[in-house]
Amino acid sequence: MNLREKLAANKFVVTVELDPPKTLNLDKILTEVNSANFRKIVEAVNVTDCPLAKLRMSPIALSHIIQEKIGLEAIFHITCRDRNLLGLQAELLGASALGVKNILALTGDPPEVGDYIMATGVYDVDSIGLVKMVNKLNNGYEYGENKLKDKTDFFIGIAVNPTAQDLTKEIKRFEEKVSAGANFVQTQPIYDMGLLERFLKLTAHINIPKIIGIMPLKSYKMVEYLNNNLPGIFVPPGVKERMKGKDVEEGIKISQELIGKIHKFKEVAGIHIFPLRDMNLVCRLLN
């Protein structure tokens, strides 16, 4: 069964975030995702698209290589930052021809946060418009309404933040993405079960598989960074206190407890792990 089929069958899935390298050597990444323990646990890897606007290998190319050489499904990220309407559609047709069918449609971090502040952010569409574009291709039409000879078959994923400061606005955009044709959602990391429960209740009417983000904390310094620099991620005081003077081992325990609680929500389709480029952390977390 592929990822689409597993989610349709209500199988609890595990996906993992993977940042492509800024190098041509893929030996380390391919070895990590092909380990026996990793393959037992993980259904698919998310291959990011120049995250934080920093140069990385093409996510479509790496997704294709992982699927062809390893046989592990990939979910490639595609952002609106770097490509105009023509470029986005060209990339999508190429991905479909390469057999890379799982996609996460994102607006993308602006260039000014990354290494190329002189780069131009395109943003002909945002993530909602991108979902509409992919859905049109799935139905055999260009974004400009011209009919294509073939239809793509993308399984369209989107992102949502359950702890967004303006949750009403976040849920409205979530609804618009689903109306545009999204098939599943992966969330930003969550550390507060109360906030997750509230989010699930408020989105009970949105009937697509919801995969919940988990990012193990590695230090108290990391907690402070998240709270001070990423306003969309909320680490509650109790978790913050537990990480004082502790390292990743305590972070793993906290994440394992969160996963145990997440399993109890029937609305949840799986977990999405942000290992922060430490693939061994995935096996330590879920063994």
PDB file of C-alpha atoms in Angstrom:
ATOM      1  CA  MET A   1       0.000   0.000   0.000  1.00  0.00           C
ATOM      2  CA  ASN A   2       1.209   3.486  -0.774  1.00  0.00           C
ATOM      3  CA  LEU A   3       0.730   6.540   1.436  1.00  0.00           C
ATOM      4  CA  ARG A   4      -2.550   7.513  -0.220  1.00  0.00           C
ATOM      5  CA  GLU A   5      -3.961   4.027   0.251  1.00  0.00           C
ATOM      6  CA  LYS A   6      -2.799   3.779   3.868  1.00  0.00           C
ATOM      7  CA  LEU A   7      -4.477   7.058   4.776  1.00  0.00           C
ATOM      8  CA  ALA A   8      -7.659   5.990   2.965  1.00  0.00           C
ATOM      9  CA  ALA A   9      -7.602   2.781   5.022  1.00  0.00           C
ATOM     10  CA  ASN A  10      -7.186   4.764   8.269  1.00  0.00           C
ATOM     11  CA  LYS A  11      -3.719   3.312   8.924  1.00  0.00           C
ATOM     12  CA  PHE A  12      -1.731   5.451  11.355  1.00  0.00           C
ATOM     13  CA  VAL A  13       1.249   6.737   9.361  1.00  0.00           C
ATOM     14  CA  VAL A  14       4.645   8.229  10.144  1.00  0.00           C
ATOM     15  CA  THR A  15       6.279  10.803   7.868  1.00  0.00           C
ATOM     16  CA  VAL A  16       9.648  12.476   8.417  1.00  0.00           C
ATOM     17  CA  GLU A  17      11.063  15.844   7.336  1.00  0.00           C
ATOM     18  CA  LEU A  18      14.279  15.645   5.307  1.00  0.00           C
ATOM     19  CA  ASP A  19      16.371  18.615   4.178  1.00  0.00           C
ATOM     20  CA  PRO A  20      18.251  18.036   0.899  1.00  0.00           C
ATOM     21  CA  PRO A  21      21.998  18.647   1.041  1.00  0.00           C
ATOM     22  CA  LYS A  22      23.946  21.517  -0.486  1.00  0.00           C
ATOM     23  CA  THR A  23      26.181  18.970  -2.172  1.00  0.00           C
ATOM     24  CA  LEU A  24      26.008  16.373  -4.933  1.00  0.00           C
ATOM     25  CA  ASN A  25      26.983  13.527  -2.601  1.00  0.00           C
ATOM     26  CA  LEU A  26      23.839  11.730  -1.427  1.00  0.00           C
ATOM     27  CA  ASP A  27      25.500   8.714   0.207  1.00  0.00           C
ATOM     28  CA  LYS A  28      24.770   9.811   3.787  1.00  0.00           C
ATOM     29  CA  ILE A  29      21.101  10.624   3.169  1.00  0.00           C
ATOM     30  CA  LEU A  30      20.428   7.457   1.171  1.00  0.00           C
ATOM     31  CA  THR A  31      22.099   5.313   3.833  1.00  0.00           C
ATOM     32  CA  GLU A  32      20.060   6.933   6.606  1.00  0.00           C
ATOM     33  CA  VAL A  33      16.666   6.525   4.940  1.00  0.00           C
ATOM     34  CA  ASN A  34      17.484   2.983   3.818  1.00  0.00           C
ATOM     35  CA  SER A  35      18.333   1.591   7.266  1.00  0.00           C
ATOM     36  CA  ALA A  36      16.172  -1.359   8.276  1.00  0.00           C
ATOM     37  CA  ASN A  37      14.858   0.289  11.442  1.00  0.00           C
ATOM     38  CA  PHE A  38      13.982   3.514   9.619  1.00  0.00           C
ATOM     39  CA  ARG A  39      12.130   1.648   6.863  1.00  0.00           C
ATOM     40  CA  LYS A  40      10.087  -0.322   9.415  1.00  0.00           C
ATOM     41  CA  ILE A  41       8.816   2.884  10.990  1.00  0.00           C
ATOM     42  CA  VAL A  42       8.440   5.455   8.219  1.00  0.00           C
ATOM     43  CA  GLU A  43       5.896   5.544   5.400  1.00  0.00           C
ATOM     44  CA  ALA A  44       7.283   8.573   3.558  1.00  0.00           C
ATOM     45  CA  VAL A  45       9.896  11.320   3.791  1.00  0.00           C
ATOM     46  CA  ASN A  46       9.105  14.986   3.164  1.00  0.00           C
ATOM     47  CA  VAL A  47      11.815  16.559   0.991  1.00  0.00           C
ATOM     48  CA  THR A  48      11.950  20.290   1.654  1.00  0.00           C
ATOM     49  CA  ASP A  49      12.272  23.089  -0.927  1.00  0.00           C
ATOM     50  CA  CYS A  50      15.172  25.378   0.071  1.00  0.00           C
ATOM     51  CA  PRO A  51      13.852  25.790   3.649  1.00  0.00           C
ATOM     52  CA  LEU A  52      14.409  29.197   5.265  1.00  0.00           C
ATOM     53  CA  ALA A  53      15.331  30.374   1.749  1.00  0.00           C
ATOM     54  CA  LYS A  54      18.733  28.654   1.942  1.00  0.00           C
ATOM     55  CA  LEU A  55      20.220  26.883  -1.070  1.00  0.00           C
ATOM     56  CA  ARG A  56      19.567  23.137  -1.236  1.00  0.00           C
ATOM     57  CA  MET A  57      19.266  20.481  -3.941  1.00  0.00           C
ATOM     58  CA  SER A  58      16.009  20.317  -5.890  1.00  0.00           C
ATOM     59  CA  PRO A  59      13.376  18.461  -3.832  1.00  0.00           C
ATOM     60  CA  ILE A  60      11.901  16.878  -6.968  1.00  0.00           C
ATOM     61  CA  ALA A  61      15.265  15.455  -8.020  1.00  0.00           C
ATOM     62  CA  LEU A  62      16.027  14.078  -4.562  1.00  0.00           C
ATOM     63  CA  SER A  63      12.496  12.678  -4.154  1.00  0.00           C
ATOM     64  CA  HIS A  64      12.856  10.831  -7.460  1.00  0.00           C
ATOM     65  CA  ILE A  65      16.265   9.443  -6.465  1.00  0.00           C
ATOM     66  CA  ILE A  66      14.952   8.229  -3.086  1.00  0.00           C
ATOM     67  CA  GLN A  67      11.972   6.525  -4.690  1.00  0.00           C
ATOM     68  CA  GLU A  68      14.010   4.949  -7.485  1.00  0.00           C
ATOM     69  CA  LYS A  69      17.066   3.846  -5.475  1.00  0.00           C
ATOM     70  CA  ILE A  70      15.506   3.126  -2.091  1.00  0.00           C
ATOM     71  CA  GLY A  71      11.862   2.407  -2.875  1.00  0.00           C
ATOM     72  CA  LEU A  72      10.704   4.724  -0.091  1.00  0.00           C
ATOM     73  CA  GLU A  73       7.892   7.144  -0.885  1.00  0.00           C
ATOM     74  CA  ALA A  74       8.661  10.838  -0.900  1.00  0.00           C
ATOM     75  CA  ILE A  75       6.524  13.938  -0.458  1.00  0.00           C
ATOM     76  CA  PHE A  76       8.183  16.806  -2.274  1.00  0.00           C
ATOM     77  CA  HIS A  77       7.675  20.365  -1.088  1.00  0.00           C
ATOM     78  CA  ILE A  78       7.065  23.039  -3.689  1.00  0.00           C
ATOM     79  CA  THR A  79       6.907  26.729  -2.846  1.00  0.00           C
ATOM     80  CA  CYS A  80       5.593  29.786  -4.664  1.00  0.00           C
ATOM     81  CA  ARG A  81       8.705  31.790  -3.787  1.00  0.00           C
ATOM     82  CA  ASP A  82      11.040  30.862  -6.637  1.00  0.00           C
ATOM     83  CA  ARG A  83       8.822  30.124  -9.653  1.00  0.00           C
ATOM     84  CA  ASN A  84       6.257  32.041 -11.665  1.00  0.00           C
ATOM     85  CA  LEU A  85       3.049  30.494 -12.999  1.00  0.00           C
ATOM     86  CA  LEU A  86       4.893  28.998 -15.957  1.00  0.00           C
ATOM     87  CA  GLY A  87       7.766  27.607 -13.872  1.00  0.00           C
ATOM     88  CA  LEU A  88       5.495  26.037 -11.256  1.00  0.00           C
ATOM     89  CA  GLN A  89       3.522  24.131 -13.881  1.00  0.00           C
ATOM     90  CA  ALA A  90       6.684  23.027 -15.685  1.00  0.00           C
ATOM     91  CA  GLU A  91       8.105  21.678 -12.411  1.00  0.00           C
ATOM     92  CA  LEU A  92       4.870  19.863 -11.626  1.00  0.00           C
ATOM     93  CA  LEU A  93       4.658  18.209 -15.049  1.00  0.00           C
ATOM     94  CA  GLY A  94       8.276  17.120 -14.671  1.00  0.00           C
ATOM     95  CA  ALA A  95       7.631  15.690 -11.211  1.00  0.00           C
ATOM     96  CA  SER A  96       4.648  13.728 -12.495  1.00  0.00           C
ATOM     97  CA  ALA A  97       6.707  12.301 -15.367  1.00  0.00           C
ATOM     98  CA  LEU A  98       9.345  11.210 -12.817  1.00  0.00           C
ATOM     99  CA  GLY A  99       6.701   9.406 -10.752  1.00  0.00           C
ATOM    100  CA  VAL A 100       6.872  11.787  -7.790  1.00  0.00           C
ATOM    101  CA  LYS A 101       3.176  12.113  -6.951  1.00  0.00           C
ATOM    102  CA  ASN A 102       2.993  13.210  -3.283  1.00  0.00           C
ATOM    103  CA  ILE A 103       3.271  16.976  -2.877  1.00  0.00           C
ATOM    104  CA  LEU A 104       3.175  19.540  -0.083  1.00  0.00           C
ATOM    105  CA  ALA A 105       2.041  22.913  -1.437  1.00  0.00           C
ATOM    106  CA  LEU A 106       3.570  25.855   0.427  1.00  0.00           C
ATOM    107  CA  THR A 107       3.846  29.607   0.021  1.00  0.00           C
ATOM    108  CA  GLY A 108       7.529  29.491   1.048  1.00  0.00           C
ATOM    109  CA  ASP A 109       9.845  31.499   3.288  1.00  0.00           C
ATOM    110  CA  PRO A 110      10.690  34.924   1.813  1.00  0.00           C
ATOM    111  CA  PRO A 111      14.191  35.376   0.320  1.00  0.00           C
ATOM    112  CA  GLU A 112      15.149  38.036   2.868  1.00  0.00           C
ATOM    113  CA  VAL A 113      15.308  35.467   5.686  1.00  0.00           C
ATOM    114  CA  GLY A 114      17.886  33.380   3.839  1.00  0.00           C
ATOM    115  CA  ASP A 115      21.314  33.575   2.242  1.00  0.00           C
ATOM    116  CA  TYR A 116      20.216  35.395  -0.927  1.00  0.00           C
ATOM    117  CA  ILE A 117      18.511  38.530   0.243  1.00  0.00           C
ATOM    118  CA  MET A 118      18.984  39.984  -3.243  1.00  0.00           C
ATOM    119  CA  ALA A 119      16.858  37.200  -4.752  1.00  0.00           C
ATOM    120  CA  THR A 120      13.367  38.015  -6.003  1.00  0.00           C
ATOM    121  CA  GLY A 121      10.386  36.397  -4.343  1.00  0.00           C
ATOM    122  CA  VAL A 122       7.896  35.614  -7.120  1.00  0.00           C
ATOM    123  CA  TYR A 123       4.635  34.672  -5.370  1.00  0.00           C
ATOM    124  CA  ASP A 124       2.399  34.784  -8.463  1.00  0.00           C
ATOM    125  CA  VAL A 125       0.124  32.665  -6.258  1.00  0.00           C
ATOM    126  CA  ASP A 126       0.115  31.693  -2.592  1.00  0.00           C
ATOM    127  CA  SER A 127      -0.352  28.167  -1.239  1.00  0.00           C
ATOM    128  CA  ILE A 128      -4.118  28.314  -1.862  1.00  0.00           C
ATOM    129  CA  GLY A 129      -3.532  29.271  -5.499  1.00  0.00           C
ATOM    130  CA  LEU A 130      -0.888  26.555  -5.780  1.00  0.00           C
ATOM    131  CA  VAL A 131      -3.344  23.906  -4.577  1.00  0.00           C
ATOM    132  CA  LYS A 132      -5.830  25.144  -7.201  1.00  0.00           C
ATOM    133  CA  MET A 133      -3.100  24.870  -9.838  1.00  0.00           C
ATOM    134  CA  VAL A 134      -2.204  21.289  -8.888  1.00  0.00           C
ATOM    135  CA  ASN A 135      -5.877  20.317  -8.765  1.00  0.00           C
ATOM    136  CA  LYS A 136      -6.384  21.750 -12.272  1.00  0.00           C
ATOM    137  CA  LEU A 137      -3.456  19.704 -13.564  1.00  0.00           C
ATOM    138  CA  ASN A 138      -5.020  16.635 -11.936  1.00  0.00           C
ATOM    139  CA  ASN A 139      -8.147  17.386 -13.939  1.00  0.00           C
ATOM    140  CA  GLY A 140      -6.266  17.883 -17.193  1.00  0.00           C
ATOM    141  CA  TYR A 141      -6.109  21.675 -17.371  1.00  0.00           C
ATOM    142  CA  GLU A 142      -3.412  24.322 -17.223  1.00  0.00           C
ATOM    143  CA  TYR A 143      -3.781  27.109 -14.708  1.00  0.00           C
ATOM    144  CA  GLY A 144      -4.799  29.317 -17.646  1.00  0.00           C
ATOM    145  CA  GLU A 145      -7.664  26.912 -18.485  1.00  0.00           C
ATOM    146  CA  ASN A 146      -6.096  25.376 -21.619  1.00  0.00           C
ATOM    147  CA  LYS A 147      -6.828  21.661 -21.821  1.00  0.00           C
ATOM    148  CA  LEU A 148      -3.878  19.264 -21.528  1.00  0.00           C
ATOM    149  CA  LYS A 149      -3.512  15.926 -23.311  1.00  0.00           C
ATOM    150  CA  ASP A 150      -2.829  14.185 -19.994  1.00  0.00           C
ATOM    151  CA  LYS A 151      -3.903  14.440 -16.360  1.00  0.00           C
ATOM    152  CA  THR A 152      -1.490  14.403 -13.449  1.00  0.00           C
ATOM    153  CA  ASP A 153      -2.251  12.331 -10.369  1.00  0.00           C
ATOM    154  CA  PHE A 154      -0.847  14.292  -7.456  1.00  0.00           C
ATOM    155  CA  PHE A 155      -1.791  13.522  -3.862  1.00  0.00           C
ATOM    156  CA  ILE A 156      -1.980  17.066  -2.549  1.00  0.00           C
ATOM    157  CA  GLY A 157      -0.776  17.921   0.941  1.00  0.00           C
ATOM    158  CA  ILE A 158      -0.927  21.240   2.760  1.00  0.00           C
ATOM    159  CA  ALA A 159       0.433  22.672   6.010  1.00  0.00           C
ATOM    160  CA  VAL A 160      -1.430  24.188   8.957  1.00  0.00           C
ATOM    161  CA  ASN A 161      -0.390  25.542  12.355  1.00  0.00           C
ATOM    162  CA  PRO A 162      -2.669  24.353  15.215  1.00  0.00           C
ATOM    163  CA  THR A 163      -1.103  26.897  17.603  1.00  0.00           C
ATOM    164  CA  ALA A 164      -1.229  29.920  15.305  1.00  0.00           C
ATOM    165  CA  GLN A 165      -1.739  33.211  17.119  1.00  0.00           C
ATOM    166  CA  ASP A 166      -4.682  34.040  14.825  1.00  0.00           C
ATOM    167  CA  LEU A 167      -6.298  30.611  14.766  1.00  0.00           C
ATOM    168  CA  THR A 168      -9.490  31.885  13.118  1.00  0.00           C
ATOM    169  CA  LYS A 169      -7.507  33.123  10.125  1.00  0.00           C
ATOM    170  CA  GLU A 170      -5.428  29.913  10.053  1.00  0.00           C
ATOM    171  CA  ILE A 171      -8.528  27.707   9.969  1.00  0.00           C
ATOM    172  CA  LYS A 172     -10.142  29.872   7.268  1.00  0.00           C
ATOM    173  CA  ARG A 173      -7.071  29.362   5.056  1.00  0.00           C
ATOM    174  CA  PHE A 174      -7.166  25.653   5.910  1.00  0.00           C
ATOM    175  CA  GLU A 175     -10.776  25.500   4.691  1.00  0.00           C
ATOM    176  CA  GLU A 176      -9.879  27.372   1.498  1.00  0.00           C
ATOM    177  CA  LYS A 177      -7.027  24.977   0.722  1.00  0.00           C
ATOM    178  CA  VAL A 178      -9.313  21.979   1.165  1.00  0.00           C
ATOM    179  CA  SER A 179     -11.962  23.606  -1.034  1.00  0.00           C
ATOM    180  CA  ALA A 180      -9.233  24.150  -3.639  1.00  0.00           C
ATOM    181  CA  GLY A 181      -8.497  20.412  -3.709  1.00  0.00           C
ATOM    182  CA  ALA A 182      -6.121  19.456  -0.860  1.00  0.00           C
ATOM    183  CA  ASN A 183      -6.123  15.772   0.127  1.00  0.00           C
ATOM    184  CA  PHE A 184      -4.217  15.695   3.440  1.00  0.00           C
ATOM    185  CA  VAL A 185      -2.601  18.051   5.945  1.00  0.00           C
ATOM    186  CA  GLN A 186       0.620  18.018   7.968  1.00  0.00           C
ATOM    187  CA  THR A 187       0.833  20.368  10.939  1.00  0.00           C
ATOM    188  CA  GLN A 188       3.584  22.430  12.473  1.00  0.00           C
ATOM    189  CA  PRO A 189       5.098  20.949  15.685  1.00  0.00           C
ATOM    190  CA  ILE A 190       2.836  20.866  18.715  1.00  0.00           C
ATOM    191  CA  TYR A 191       3.724  20.543  22.411  1.00  0.00           C
ATOM    192  CA  ASP A 192       0.382  21.293  24.082  1.00  0.00           C
ATOM    193  CA  MET A 193      -2.357  18.660  23.959  1.00  0.00           C
ATOM    194  CA  GLY A 194      -4.985  21.166  25.043  1.00  0.00           C
ATOM    195  CA  LEU A 195      -4.265  23.326  22.018  1.00  0.00           C
ATOM    196  CA  LEU A 196      -4.298  20.267  19.750  1.00  0.00           C
ATOM    197  CA  GLU A 197      -7.652  19.151  21.130  1.00  0.00           C
ATOM    198  CA  ARG A 198      -9.071  22.640  20.556  1.00  0.00           C
ATOM    199  CA  PHE A 199      -7.763  22.627  16.977  1.00  0.00           C
ATOM    200  CA  LEU A 200      -9.235  19.195  16.252  1.00  0.00           C
ATOM    201  CA  LYS A 201     -12.637  20.267  17.562  1.00  0.00           C
ATOM    202  CA  LEU A 202     -12.603  23.467  15.505  1.00  0.00           C
ATOM    203  CA  THR A 203     -11.631  21.550  12.358  1.00  0.00           C
ATOM    204  CA  ALA A 204     -13.833  18.481  12.852  1.00  0.00           C
ATOM    205  CA  HIS A 205     -15.830  19.541   9.779  1.00  0.00           C
ATOM    206  CA  ILE A 206     -12.687  19.422   7.600  1.00  0.00           C
ATOM    207  CA  ASN A 207     -12.631  15.790   6.620  1.00  0.00           C
ATOM    208  CA  ILE A 208      -9.126  15.107   5.333  1.00  0.00           C
ATOM    209  CA  PRO A 209      -6.358  13.087   7.050  1.00  0.00           C
ATOM    210  CA  LYS A 210      -4.589  15.186   9.685  1.00  0.00           C
ATOM    211  CA  ILE A 211      -0.939  14.301  10.363  1.00  0.00           C
ATOM    212  CA  ILE A 212       0.372  15.994  13.522  1.00  0.00           C
ATOM    213  CA  GLY A 213       3.855  17.510  13.764  1.00  0.00           C
ATOM    214  CA  ILE A 214       6.329  16.339  16.410  1.00  0.00           C
ATOM    215  CA  MET A 215       9.729  18.004  16.887  1.00  0.00           C
ATOM    216  CA  PRO A 216      11.827  16.571  19.748  1.00  0.00           C
ATOM    217  CA  LEU A 217      13.445  19.265  21.864  1.00  0.00           C
ATOM    218  CA  LYS A 218      17.214  19.023  22.154  1.00  0.00           C
ATOM    219  CA  SER A 219      17.973  21.548  24.891  1.00  0.00           C
ATOM    220  CA  TYR A 220      16.569  24.354  27.025  1.00  0.00           C
ATOM    221  CA  LYS A 221      18.280  26.770  24.633  1.00  0.00           C
ATOM    222  CA  MET A 222      16.181  25.319  21.803  1.00  0.00           C
ATOM    223  CA  VAL A 223      12.993  25.903  23.827  1.00  0.00           C
ATOM    224  CA  GLU A 224      13.937  29.541  24.323  1.00  0.00           C
ATOM    225  CA  TYR A 225      14.721  29.941  20.649  1.00  0.00           C
ATOM    226  CA  LEU A 226      11.349  28.505  19.630  1.00  0.00           C
ATOM    227  CA  ASN A 227       9.424  30.686  22.057  1.00  0.00           C
ATOM    228  CA  ASN A 228      11.343  33.857  21.195  1.00  0.00           C
ATOM    229  CA  ASN A 229      11.783  33.504  17.425  1.00  0.00           C
ATOM    230  CA  LEU A 230       8.940  31.357  16.128  1.00  0.00           C
ATOM    231  CA  PRO A 231       5.696  32.896  17.400  1.00  0.00           C
ATOM    232  CA  GLY A 232       3.607  30.211  15.717  1.00  0.00           C
ATOM    233  CA  ILE A 233       5.116  27.462  17.880  1.00  0.00           C
ATOM    234  CA  PHE A 234       4.121  27.355  21.548  1.00  0.00           C
ATOM    235  CA  VAL A 235       6.120  25.419  24.138  1.00  0.00           C
ATOM    236  CA  PRO A 236       4.053  25.457  27.365  1.00  0.00           C
ATOM    237  CA  PRO A 237       5.639  26.309  30.735  1.00  0.00           C
ATOM    238  CA  GLY A 238       5.492  22.721  31.992  1.00  0.00           C
ATOM    239  CA  VAL A 239       7.487  21.413  29.032  1.00  0.00           C
ATOM    240  CA  LYS A 240       9.895  24.342  29.262  1.00  0.00           C
ATOM    241  CA  GLU A 241      10.530  23.586  32.939  1.00  0.00           C
ATOM    242  CA  ARG A 242      11.211  19.914  32.206  1.00  0.00           C
ATOM    243  CA  MET A 243      13.944  20.859  29.714  1.00  0.00           C
ATOM    244  CA  LYS A 244      15.914  22.986  32.195  1.00  0.00           C
ATOM    245  CA  GLY A 245      19.378  21.453  32.529  1.00  0.00           C
ATOM    246  CA  LYS A 246      18.341  18.536  30.279  1.00  0.00           C
ATOM    247  CA  ASP A 247      19.324  17.362  26.817  1.00  0.00           C
ATOM    248  CA  VAL A 248      17.751  15.521  23.900  1.00  0.00           C
ATOM    249  CA  GLU A 249      16.996  12.430  26.040  1.00  0.00           C
ATOM    250  CA  GLU A 250      14.382  14.401  27.964  1.00  0.00           C
ATOM    251  CA  GLY A 251      13.141  15.856  24.688  1.00  0.00           C
ATOM    252  CA  ILE A 252      12.629  12.335  23.338  1.00  0.00           C
ATOM    253  CA  LYS A 253      10.679  11.341  26.481  1.00  0.00           C
ATOM    254  CA  ILE A 254       8.424  14.377  26.101  1.00  0.00           C
ATOM    255  CA  SER A 255       7.810  13.601  22.432  1.00  0.00           C
ATOM    256  CA  GLN A 256       7.059   9.947  23.209  1.00  0.00           C
ATOM    257  CA  GLU A 257       4.483  11.047  25.767  1.00  0.00           C
ATOM    258  CA  LEU A 258       2.930  13.417  23.226  1.00  0.00           C
ATOM    259  CA  ILE A 259       2.765  10.667  20.601  1.00  0.00           C
ATOM    260  CA  GLY A 260       1.051   8.346  23.100  1.00  0.00           C
ATOM    261  CA  LYS A 261      -1.606  11.003  23.710  1.00  0.00           C
ATOM    262  CA  ILE A 262      -1.970  11.822  20.014  1.00  0.00           C
ATOM    263  CA  HIS A 263      -2.720   8.158  19.283  1.00  0.00           C
ATOM    264  CA  LYS A 264      -5.901   8.485  21.361  1.00  0.00           C
ATOM    265  CA  PHE A 265      -7.466  11.053  19.026  1.00  0.00           C
ATOM    266  CA  LYS A 266      -9.433   9.152  16.410  1.00  0.00           C
ATOM    267  CA  GLU A 267      -9.300  12.216  14.130  1.00  0.00           C
ATOM    268  CA  VAL A 268      -5.516  11.967  13.827  1.00  0.00           C
ATOM    269  CA  ALA A 269      -4.136  10.078  10.829  1.00  0.00           C
ATOM    270  CA  GLY A 270      -0.479   9.983  11.866  1.00  0.00           C
ATOM    271  CA  ILE A 271       2.545  11.960  12.997  1.00  0.00           C
ATOM    272  CA  HIS A 272       5.067  14.016  11.067  1.00  0.00           C
ATOM    273  CA  ILE A 273       8.512  14.116  12.696  1.00  0.00           C
ATOM    274  CA  PHE A 274      10.894  17.059  12.401  1.00  0.00           C
ATOM    275  CA  PRO A 275      14.240  15.421  13.360  1.00  0.00           C
ATOM    276  CA  LEU A 276      16.318  18.531  12.555  1.00  0.00           C
ATOM    277  CA  ARG A 277      18.652  16.612  10.233  1.00  0.00           C
ATOM    278  CA  ASP A 278      19.208  13.802  12.763  1.00  0.00           C
ATOM    279  CA  MET A 279      17.596  10.756  11.165  1.00  0.00           C
ATOM    280  CA  ASN A 280      18.803   8.469  13.970  1.00  0.00           C
ATOM    281  CA  LEU A 281      16.500  10.454  16.249  1.00  0.00           C
ATOM    282  CA  VAL A 282      13.476   9.003  14.427  1.00  0.00           C
ATOM    283  CA  CYS A 283      14.337   5.430  15.406  1.00  0.00           C
ATOM    284  CA  ARG A 284      15.211   6.441  18.968  1.00  0.00           C
ATOM    285  CA  LEU A 285      11.879   8.216  19.241  1.00  0.00           C
ATOM    286  CA  LEU A 286       9.677   5.402  17.919  1.00  0.00           C
ATOM    287  CA  ASN A 287      11.466   2.198  18.884  1.00  0.00           C
TER     288      ASN A 287
END
